[in-house]
Amino acid sequence: MTSHQNTQTMKPATAAKKLGVYLEATPAEFQEGVVSRSELTALQADPPEWLQELRRNGPHPRPVVAAKLGISISGLARGGVTDALTTEEIEALKTDSPEWLRKERATQAEVRKEAARIKDKKTEKDQKAEQ
């Protein structure tokens, strides 16, 4: 019996998500084709100029925008940001620091603080259980 190795492929949207880029800003040939796992690995290891440019200047997808602003994706929506933003637009938001952004950053800081508290409590509980 011969085993056939099928090449795993993914839709361009999935590949763009894994690469952390906004699909609509990628070249047409990327958007219209399929991407194999080996092609994705090659793009990650040695990104072509278009990918480097997108990562550097955007437009960036919402998860990347949220991370660069230090808030959640939901926080972006509450702030009225629904579209992809360029690096320049993100930097302008950081500089202007609107009220909604300050509020969302404070909320995110509280969420992280609470997550750390819960993690510490669990670690402490696990250590007590081992004794």
Short mmCIF file of N, CA, C and O in Angstrom, two decimals:
data_model
loop_
_atom_site.label_atom_id
_atom_site.label_comp_id
_atom_site.label_asym_id
_atom_site.label_seq_id
_atom_site.Cartn_x
_atom_site.Cartn_y
_atom_site.Cartn_z
N MET A 1 0.84 -1.18 0.00
CA MET A 1 0.00 0.00 0.00
C MET A 1 0.89 1.24 0.00
O MET A 1 1.78 1.37 0.81
N THR A 2 0.62 2.12 -0.92
CA THR A 2 1.41 3.36 -0.98
C THR A 2 0.67 4.46 -0.24
O THR A 2 -0.52 4.58 -0.35
N SER A 3 1.44 5.24 0.48
CA SER A 3 0.80 6.35 1.19
C SER A 3 1.00 7.62 0.39
O SER A 3 2.10 7.92 -0.05
N HIS A 4 -0.07 8.33 0.18
CA HIS A 4 -0.02 9.59 -0.54
C HIS A 4 -0.06 10.73 0.46
O HIS A 4 -0.95 10.80 1.29
N GLN A 5 0.92 11.58 0.36
CA GLN A 5 0.98 12.73 1.25
C GLN A 5 0.29 13.90 0.57
O GLN A 5 0.75 14.40 -0.45
N ASN A 6 -0.85 14.30 1.12
CA ASN A 6 -1.55 15.46 0.58
C ASN A 6 -0.94 16.72 1.16
O ASN A 6 -0.67 16.80 2.35
N THR A 7 -0.77 17.70 0.31
CA THR A 7 -0.25 18.98 0.77
C THR A 7 -1.39 19.73 1.43
O THR A 7 -2.44 19.92 0.84
N GLN A 8 -1.16 20.14 2.67
CA GLN A 8 -2.18 20.90 3.38
C GLN A 8 -2.15 22.34 2.89
O GLN A 8 -1.08 22.95 2.82
N THR A 9 -3.32 22.84 2.56
CA THR A 9 -3.42 24.22 2.12
C THR A 9 -4.42 24.97 2.99
O THR A 9 -5.21 24.36 3.71
N MET A 10 -4.36 26.29 2.89
CA MET A 10 -5.30 27.11 3.64
C MET A 10 -5.77 28.25 2.75
O MET A 10 -5.11 28.59 1.77
N LYS A 11 -6.89 28.81 3.15
CA LYS A 11 -7.42 29.95 2.42
C LYS A 11 -6.52 31.15 2.66
O LYS A 11 -5.85 31.24 3.70
N PRO A 12 -6.52 32.09 1.74
CA PRO A 12 -5.70 33.30 1.93
C PRO A 12 -6.03 34.04 3.23
O PRO A 12 -5.14 34.58 3.88
N ALA A 13 -7.30 34.06 3.62
CA ALA A 13 -7.69 34.76 4.86
C ALA A 13 -7.01 34.13 6.07
O ALA A 13 -6.53 34.84 6.97
N THR A 14 -6.93 32.81 6.09
CA THR A 14 -6.28 32.10 7.19
C THR A 14 -4.79 32.39 7.20
O THR A 14 -4.20 32.67 8.25
N ALA A 15 -4.19 32.36 6.02
CA ALA A 15 -2.75 32.63 5.91
C ALA A 15 -2.44 34.06 6.34
O ALA A 15 -1.48 34.31 7.07
N ALA A 16 -3.28 35.01 5.91
CA ALA A 16 -3.07 36.41 6.29
C ALA A 16 -3.17 36.58 7.80
O ALA A 16 -2.37 37.30 8.41
N LYS A 17 -4.13 35.89 8.40
CA LYS A 17 -4.29 35.95 9.86
C LYS A 17 -3.04 35.41 10.56
O LYS A 17 -2.54 36.01 11.51
N LYS A 18 -2.53 34.29 10.07
CA LYS A 18 -1.33 33.70 10.67
C LYS A 18 -0.10 34.59 10.47
O LYS A 18 0.80 34.59 11.30
N LEU A 19 -0.09 35.34 9.37
CA LEU A 19 1.03 36.25 9.10
C LEU A 19 0.86 37.60 9.80
O LEU A 19 1.78 38.41 9.83
N GLY A 20 -0.34 37.84 10.33
CA GLY A 20 -0.60 39.10 11.03
C GLY A 20 -0.73 40.29 10.11
O GLY A 20 -0.33 41.39 10.46
N VAL A 21 -1.30 40.04 8.91
CA VAL A 21 -1.47 41.14 7.95
C VAL A 21 -2.93 41.24 7.52
O VAL A 21 -3.70 40.29 7.64
N TYR A 22 -3.29 42.40 7.01
CA TYR A 22 -4.64 42.68 6.53
C TYR A 22 -4.78 42.13 5.13
O TYR A 22 -4.07 42.54 4.20
N LEU A 23 -5.68 41.16 4.95
CA LEU A 23 -5.82 40.44 3.68
C LEU A 23 -6.02 41.37 2.49
O LEU A 23 -5.40 41.20 1.44
N GLU A 24 -6.89 42.38 2.64
CA GLU A 24 -7.20 43.26 1.52
C GLU A 24 -5.99 44.07 1.05
O GLU A 24 -6.00 44.61 -0.05
N ALA A 25 -4.95 44.15 1.86
CA ALA A 25 -3.76 44.90 1.48
C ALA A 25 -2.68 44.02 0.83
O ALA A 25 -1.68 44.53 0.36
N THR A 26 -2.92 42.72 0.80
CA THR A 26 -1.94 41.81 0.21
C THR A 26 -2.07 41.82 -1.31
O THR A 26 -3.10 42.23 -1.85
N PRO A 27 -1.03 41.35 -2.01
CA PRO A 27 -1.09 41.31 -3.49
C PRO A 27 -2.23 40.41 -3.97
O PRO A 27 -2.62 39.46 -3.29
N ALA A 28 -2.75 40.71 -5.15
CA ALA A 28 -3.88 39.97 -5.73
C ALA A 28 -3.58 38.47 -5.83
O ALA A 28 -4.45 37.64 -5.53
N GLU A 29 -2.35 38.11 -6.23
CA GLU A 29 -2.04 36.68 -6.37
C GLU A 29 -2.11 35.95 -5.03
O GLU A 29 -2.45 34.78 -4.98
N PHE A 30 -1.83 36.65 -3.93
CA PHE A 30 -1.95 36.05 -2.60
C PHE A 30 -3.43 35.88 -2.26
O PHE A 30 -3.84 34.83 -1.75
N GLN A 31 -4.23 36.90 -2.54
CA GLN A 31 -5.66 36.87 -2.20
C GLN A 31 -6.44 35.84 -3.00
O GLN A 31 -7.42 35.29 -2.51
N GLU A 32 -6.01 35.57 -4.21
CA GLU A 32 -6.77 34.71 -5.11
C GLU A 32 -6.35 33.25 -5.07
O GLU A 32 -7.07 32.39 -5.56
N GLY A 33 -5.21 32.95 -4.50
CA GLY A 33 -4.73 31.58 -4.50
C GLY A 33 -4.98 30.88 -3.18
O GLY A 33 -5.77 31.33 -2.35
N VAL A 34 -4.34 29.75 -3.03
CA VAL A 34 -4.33 29.05 -1.75
C VAL A 34 -2.87 29.00 -1.30
O VAL A 34 -1.96 29.11 -2.12
N VAL A 35 -2.67 28.85 -0.01
CA VAL A 35 -1.33 28.86 0.55
C VAL A 35 -1.08 27.52 1.23
O VAL A 35 -1.86 27.10 2.08
N SER A 36 0.00 26.87 0.84
CA SER A 36 0.35 25.60 1.48
C SER A 36 1.10 25.89 2.78
O SER A 36 1.60 27.00 2.99
N ARG A 37 1.17 24.90 3.62
CA ARG A 37 1.90 25.08 4.89
C ARG A 37 3.37 25.41 4.63
O ARG A 37 3.96 26.22 5.31
N SER A 38 3.95 24.78 3.61
CA SER A 38 5.36 25.05 3.31
C SER A 38 5.53 26.48 2.79
O SER A 38 6.52 27.14 3.12
N GLU A 39 4.58 26.97 2.00
CA GLU A 39 4.64 28.36 1.54
C GLU A 39 4.51 29.32 2.71
O GLU A 39 5.22 30.33 2.77
N LEU A 40 3.62 29.02 3.64
CA LEU A 40 3.45 29.86 4.82
C LEU A 40 4.73 29.90 5.64
O LEU A 40 5.19 30.97 6.05
N THR A 41 5.33 28.75 5.83
CA THR A 41 6.59 28.68 6.57
C THR A 41 7.67 29.49 5.87
O THR A 41 8.43 30.21 6.53
N ALA A 42 7.71 29.41 4.55
CA ALA A 42 8.70 30.17 3.79
C ALA A 42 8.44 31.68 3.92
O ALA A 42 9.39 32.46 4.07
N LEU A 43 7.16 32.08 3.89
CA LEU A 43 6.83 33.50 4.05
C LEU A 43 7.22 34.01 5.44
O LEU A 43 7.67 35.14 5.59
N GLN A 44 7.04 33.16 6.44
CA GLN A 44 7.41 33.56 7.81
C GLN A 44 8.92 33.63 7.99
O GLN A 44 9.44 34.53 8.63
N ALA A 45 9.63 32.69 7.39
CA ALA A 45 11.07 32.62 7.55
C ALA A 45 11.81 33.70 6.77
O ALA A 45 12.77 34.29 7.26
N ASP A 46 11.36 33.94 5.55
CA ASP A 46 12.01 34.92 4.68
C ASP A 46 10.94 35.76 3.99
O ASP A 46 10.62 35.54 2.82
N PRO A 47 10.37 36.73 4.72
CA PRO A 47 9.25 37.49 4.15
C PRO A 47 9.67 38.33 2.95
O PRO A 47 10.71 38.98 2.98
N PRO A 48 8.85 38.29 1.88
CA PRO A 48 9.13 39.13 0.72
C PRO A 48 8.91 40.61 1.08
O PRO A 48 8.35 40.92 2.13
N GLU A 49 9.31 41.48 0.20
CA GLU A 49 9.23 42.93 0.45
C GLU A 49 7.81 43.38 0.77
O GLU A 49 7.60 44.17 1.68
N TRP A 50 6.81 42.87 0.04
CA TRP A 50 5.43 43.31 0.29
C TRP A 50 4.98 42.95 1.70
O TRP A 50 4.28 43.73 2.35
N LEU A 51 5.41 41.79 2.20
CA LEU A 51 5.03 41.36 3.55
C LEU A 51 5.75 42.21 4.60
O LEU A 51 5.15 42.64 5.59
N GLN A 52 7.02 42.49 4.38
CA GLN A 52 7.77 43.35 5.29
C GLN A 52 7.13 44.74 5.36
O GLN A 52 7.00 45.31 6.44
N GLU A 53 6.75 45.25 4.20
CA GLU A 53 6.14 46.58 4.12
C GLU A 53 4.80 46.61 4.87
O GLU A 53 4.52 47.55 5.62
N LEU A 54 3.98 45.58 4.68
CA LEU A 54 2.69 45.52 5.38
C LEU A 54 2.89 45.43 6.89
O LEU A 54 2.17 46.08 7.65
N ARG A 55 3.83 44.63 7.32
CA ARG A 55 4.09 44.51 8.76
C ARG A 55 4.63 45.81 9.35
O ARG A 55 4.33 46.16 10.48
N ARG A 56 5.39 46.52 8.57
CA ARG A 56 6.01 47.76 9.04
C ARG A 56 5.00 48.92 9.06
O ARG A 56 4.89 49.64 10.03
N ASN A 57 4.28 49.11 7.95
CA ASN A 57 3.45 50.30 7.79
C ASN A 57 1.94 50.06 7.74
O ASN A 57 1.17 51.00 7.81
N GLY A 58 1.53 48.80 7.59
CA GLY A 58 0.11 48.50 7.53
C GLY A 58 -0.47 48.73 6.16
O GLY A 58 0.27 48.90 5.21
N PRO A 59 -1.76 48.70 6.05
CA PRO A 59 -2.73 48.69 7.13
C PRO A 59 -2.69 47.37 7.91
O PRO A 59 -2.43 46.32 7.34
N HIS A 60 -2.96 47.48 9.20
CA HIS A 60 -2.90 46.34 10.10
C HIS A 60 -4.31 45.85 10.43
O HIS A 60 -5.22 46.65 10.58
N PRO A 61 -4.48 44.53 10.59
CA PRO A 61 -5.78 44.00 10.99
C PRO A 61 -6.07 44.38 12.45
O PRO A 61 -5.17 44.74 13.21
N ARG A 62 -7.33 44.30 12.83
CA ARG A 62 -7.74 44.73 14.17
C ARG A 62 -6.97 44.07 15.32
O ARG A 62 -6.62 44.77 16.27
N PRO A 63 -6.67 42.77 15.28
CA PRO A 63 -5.90 42.20 16.40
C PRO A 63 -4.53 42.86 16.56
O PRO A 63 -4.07 43.08 17.68
N VAL A 64 -3.89 43.20 15.45
CA VAL A 64 -2.59 43.86 15.51
C VAL A 64 -2.74 45.29 16.02
O VAL A 64 -1.96 45.76 16.85
N VAL A 65 -3.78 45.98 15.54
CA VAL A 65 -4.04 47.35 16.00
C VAL A 65 -4.27 47.35 17.51
O VAL A 65 -3.69 48.16 18.24
N ALA A 66 -5.10 46.43 17.98
CA ALA A 66 -5.40 46.34 19.40
C ALA A 66 -4.12 46.09 20.21
O ALA A 66 -3.89 46.73 21.24
N ALA A 67 -3.29 45.17 19.74
CA ALA A 67 -2.05 44.86 20.45
C ALA A 67 -1.12 46.07 20.49
O ALA A 67 -0.52 46.37 21.53
N LYS A 68 -1.02 46.79 19.36
CA LYS A 68 -0.14 47.96 19.31
C LYS A 68 -0.64 49.08 20.23
O LYS A 68 0.15 49.87 20.73
N LEU A 69 -1.96 49.14 20.43
CA LEU A 69 -2.53 50.17 21.30
C LEU A 69 -2.60 49.71 22.77
O LEU A 69 -2.89 50.50 23.65
N GLY A 70 -2.38 48.41 22.99
CA GLY A 70 -2.43 47.88 24.35
C GLY A 70 -3.83 47.73 24.89
O GLY A 70 -4.07 47.88 26.09
N ILE A 71 -4.78 47.42 23.98
CA ILE A 71 -6.18 47.24 24.39
C ILE A 71 -6.72 45.97 23.75
O ILE A 71 -6.04 45.33 22.96
N SER A 72 -7.98 45.66 24.07
CA SER A 72 -8.62 44.48 23.47
C SER A 72 -9.28 44.85 22.15
O SER A 72 -9.51 46.02 21.85
N ILE A 73 -9.63 43.81 21.38
CA ILE A 73 -10.35 44.04 20.14
C ILE A 73 -11.72 44.63 20.45
O ILE A 73 -12.21 45.52 19.74
N SER A 74 -12.34 44.19 21.52
CA SER A 74 -13.63 44.76 21.93
C SER A 74 -13.48 46.23 22.27
O SER A 74 -14.36 47.04 21.99
N GLY A 75 -12.35 46.57 22.89
CA GLY A 75 -12.07 47.96 23.22
C GLY A 75 -11.98 48.82 21.97
O GLY A 75 -12.41 49.98 21.96
N LEU A 76 -11.41 48.24 20.90
CA LEU A 76 -11.36 48.96 19.62
C LEU A 76 -12.77 49.28 19.13
O LEU A 76 -13.06 50.40 18.71
N ALA A 77 -13.64 48.27 19.21
CA ALA A 77 -15.01 48.46 18.74
C ALA A 77 -15.73 49.51 19.60
O ALA A 77 -16.43 50.37 19.07
N ARG A 78 -15.53 49.44 20.91
CA ARG A 78 -16.15 50.44 21.79
C ARG A 78 -15.63 51.84 21.48
O ARG A 78 -16.35 52.82 21.61
N GLY A 79 -14.39 51.93 21.02
CA GLY A 79 -13.81 53.21 20.65
C GLY A 79 -14.18 53.66 19.25
O GLY A 79 -13.78 54.73 18.81
N GLY A 80 -14.95 52.84 18.54
CA GLY A 80 -15.39 53.20 17.20
C GLY A 80 -14.41 52.87 16.09
O GLY A 80 -14.59 53.29 14.96
N VAL A 81 -13.38 52.10 16.41
CA VAL A 81 -12.40 51.71 15.39
C VAL A 81 -12.82 50.36 14.82
O VAL A 81 -12.72 49.34 15.50
N THR A 82 -13.29 50.38 13.59
CA THR A 82 -13.77 49.14 12.97
C THR A 82 -12.95 48.76 11.75
O THR A 82 -13.08 47.65 11.25
N ASP A 83 -12.13 49.68 11.27
CA ASP A 83 -11.33 49.42 10.07
C ASP A 83 -9.88 49.17 10.43
O ASP A 83 -9.43 49.46 11.54
N ALA A 84 -9.16 48.64 9.45
CA ALA A 84 -7.71 48.46 9.60
C ALA A 84 -7.07 49.84 9.67
O ALA A 84 -7.55 50.80 9.07
N LEU A 85 -5.99 49.95 10.44
CA LEU A 85 -5.27 51.21 10.58
C LEU A 85 -3.82 51.04 10.16
O LEU A 85 -3.24 49.97 10.31
N THR A 86 -3.24 52.11 9.65
CA THR A 86 -1.82 52.09 9.32
C THR A 86 -1.02 52.37 10.58
O THR A 86 -1.56 52.83 11.59
N THR A 87 0.27 52.13 10.52
CA THR A 87 1.16 52.40 11.65
C THR A 87 1.09 53.89 12.00
O THR A 87 1.05 54.25 13.18
N GLU A 88 1.04 54.73 10.98
CA GLU A 88 0.96 56.18 11.20
C GLU A 88 -0.31 56.56 11.96
O GLU A 88 -0.28 57.37 12.89
N GLU A 89 -1.44 55.95 11.59
CA GLU A 89 -2.70 56.23 12.27
C GLU A 89 -2.68 55.74 13.71
O GLU A 89 -3.21 56.39 14.62
N ILE A 90 -2.04 54.59 13.93
CA ILE A 90 -1.92 54.05 15.29
C ILE A 90 -1.08 54.99 16.14
O ILE A 90 -1.43 55.30 17.29
N GLU A 91 0.03 55.44 15.59
CA GLU A 91 0.90 56.36 16.33
C GLU A 91 0.18 57.68 16.64
O GLU A 91 0.35 58.24 17.71
N ALA A 92 -0.64 58.15 15.69
CA ALA A 92 -1.41 59.38 15.93
C ALA A 92 -2.40 59.18 17.07
O ALA A 92 -2.56 60.08 17.91
N LEU A 93 -3.03 58.02 17.11
CA LEU A 93 -3.95 57.72 18.22
C LEU A 93 -3.21 57.70 19.55
O LEU A 93 -3.70 58.23 20.55
N LYS A 94 -2.04 57.07 19.57
CA LYS A 94 -1.24 57.03 20.79
C LYS A 94 -0.87 58.43 21.25
O LYS A 94 -0.93 58.75 22.43
N THR A 95 -0.49 59.28 20.31
CA THR A 95 -0.09 60.65 20.62
C THR A 95 -1.28 61.47 21.12
O THR A 95 -1.17 62.16 22.13
N ASP A 96 -2.41 61.36 20.42
CA ASP A 96 -3.60 62.12 20.80
C ASP A 96 -4.19 61.61 22.11
O ASP A 96 -4.77 62.38 22.87
N SER A 97 -4.05 60.30 22.35
CA SER A 97 -4.57 59.64 23.54
C SER A 97 -5.99 60.10 23.90
O SER A 97 -6.21 60.70 24.94
N PRO A 98 -6.96 59.77 23.03
CA PRO A 98 -8.34 60.16 23.33
C PRO A 98 -8.84 59.48 24.61
O PRO A 98 -8.28 58.47 25.05
N GLU A 99 -9.89 60.02 25.17
CA GLU A 99 -10.45 59.51 26.43
C GLU A 99 -10.77 58.01 26.34
O GLU A 99 -10.46 57.25 27.25
N TRP A 100 -11.39 57.58 25.24
CA TRP A 100 -11.76 56.17 25.11
C TRP A 100 -10.53 55.27 25.15
O TRP A 100 -10.57 54.18 25.72
N LEU A 101 -9.42 55.72 24.57
CA LEU A 101 -8.19 54.92 24.56
C LEU A 101 -7.60 54.83 25.96
O LEU A 101 -7.19 53.75 26.40
N ARG A 102 -7.58 55.94 26.68
CA ARG A 102 -7.08 55.90 28.07
C ARG A 102 -7.93 54.97 28.92
O ARG A 102 -7.40 54.18 29.71
N LYS A 103 -9.25 55.04 28.72
CA LYS A 103 -10.17 54.18 29.48
C LYS A 103 -9.93 52.70 29.15
O LYS A 103 -9.88 51.85 30.05
N GLU A 104 -9.79 52.40 27.86
CA GLU A 104 -9.58 51.00 27.45
C GLU A 104 -8.23 50.46 27.93
O GLU A 104 -8.13 49.30 28.32
N ARG A 105 -7.22 51.31 27.93
CA ARG A 105 -5.91 50.88 28.45
C ARG A 105 -5.99 50.59 29.94
O ARG A 105 -5.39 49.63 30.43
N ALA A 106 -6.74 51.42 30.67
CA ALA A 106 -6.92 51.19 32.11
C ALA A 106 -7.68 49.89 32.35
O ALA A 106 -7.32 49.10 33.22
N THR A 107 -8.70 49.66 31.54
CA THR A 107 -9.48 48.42 31.64
C THR A 107 -8.59 47.22 31.38
O THR A 107 -8.62 46.22 32.11
N GLN A 108 -7.78 47.31 30.32
CA GLN A 108 -6.88 46.21 29.97
C GLN A 108 -5.86 45.96 31.08
O GLN A 108 -5.54 44.82 31.38
N ALA A 109 -5.37 47.02 31.69
CA ALA A 109 -4.41 46.87 32.79
C ALA A 109 -5.07 46.14 33.97
O ALA A 109 -4.44 45.28 34.59
N GLU A 110 -6.32 46.47 34.24
CA GLU A 110 -7.05 45.78 35.32
C GLU A 110 -7.26 44.31 34.99
O GLU A 110 -7.12 43.44 35.86
N VAL A 111 -7.58 44.02 33.74
CA VAL A 111 -7.77 42.63 33.31
C VAL A 111 -6.48 41.84 33.50
O VAL A 111 -6.49 40.71 34.02
N ARG A 112 -5.36 42.42 33.09
CA ARG A 112 -4.06 41.75 33.25
C ARG A 112 -3.72 41.55 34.72
O ARG A 112 -3.20 40.50 35.11
N LYS A 113 -3.99 42.56 35.52
CA LYS A 113 -3.72 42.48 36.95
C LYS A 113 -4.54 41.36 37.60
O LYS A 113 -4.02 40.58 38.39
N GLU A 114 -5.81 41.28 37.22
CA GLU A 114 -6.68 40.24 37.76
C GLU A 114 -6.23 38.85 37.29
O GLU A 114 -6.21 37.90 38.06
N ALA A 115 -5.84 38.74 36.03
CA ALA A 115 -5.35 37.46 35.52
C ALA A 115 -4.10 37.02 36.26
O ALA A 115 -3.94 35.83 36.60
N ALA A 116 -3.21 37.95 36.56
CA ALA A 116 -1.99 37.63 37.31
C ALA A 116 -2.33 37.20 38.73
O ALA A 116 -1.74 36.26 39.27
N ARG A 117 -3.31 37.88 39.34
CA ARG A 117 -3.73 37.54 40.70
C ARG A 117 -4.29 36.12 40.73
O ARG A 117 -3.94 35.32 41.60
N ILE A 118 -5.12 35.78 39.75
CA ILE A 118 -5.72 34.45 39.69
C ILE A 118 -4.64 33.40 39.46
O ILE A 118 -4.66 32.33 40.09
N LYS A 119 -3.68 33.70 38.60
CA LYS A 119 -2.59 32.76 38.32
C LYS A 119 -1.76 32.53 39.59
O LYS A 119 -1.42 31.39 39.92
N ASP A 120 -1.44 33.60 40.31
CA ASP A 120 -0.69 33.47 41.56
C ASP A 120 -1.45 32.64 42.58
O ASP A 120 -0.87 31.81 43.28
N LYS A 121 -2.74 32.88 42.67
CA LYS A 121 -3.58 32.15 43.63
C LYS A 121 -3.60 30.67 43.29
O LYS A 121 -3.49 29.81 44.16
N LYS A 122 -3.70 30.35 41.99
CA LYS A 122 -3.70 28.95 41.55
C LYS A 122 -2.36 28.30 41.84
O LYS A 122 -2.30 27.16 42.31
N THR A 123 -1.27 29.02 41.57
CA THR A 123 0.07 28.49 41.84
C THR A 123 0.23 28.20 43.33
O THR A 123 0.75 27.15 43.71
N GLU A 124 -0.22 29.12 44.15
CA GLU A 124 -0.15 28.95 45.61
C GLU A 124 -0.96 27.73 46.05
O GLU A 124 -0.50 26.92 46.86
N LYS A 125 -2.14 27.58 45.48
CA LYS A 125 -3.01 26.46 45.81
C LYS A 125 -2.37 25.14 45.39
O LYS A 125 -2.39 24.16 46.13
N ASP A 126 -1.75 25.12 44.20
CA ASP A 126 -1.10 23.91 43.70
C ASP A 126 0.10 23.53 44.58
O ASP A 126 0.34 22.35 44.85
N GLN A 127 0.84 24.56 45.04
CA GLN A 127 1.99 24.29 45.91
C GLN A 127 1.54 23.70 47.25
O GLN A 127 2.18 22.81 47.79
N LYS A 128 0.43 24.20 47.78
CA LYS A 128 -0.09 23.68 49.04
C LYS A 128 -0.57 22.24 48.86
O LYS A 128 -0.41 21.42 49.76
N ALA A 129 -1.15 21.94 47.71
CA ALA A 129 -1.65 20.60 47.44
C ALA A 129 -0.52 19.59 47.34
O ALA A 129 -0.68 18.42 47.67
N GLU A 130 0.66 20.03 46.88
CA GLU A 130 1.80 19.13 46.74
C GLU A 130 2.41 18.77 48.09
O GLU A 130 3.10 17.78 48.21
N GLN A 131 2.21 19.62 49.10
CA GLN A 131 2.85 19.40 50.41
C GLN A 131 2.15 18.36 51.22
O GLN A 131 1.13 17.93 51.16
#
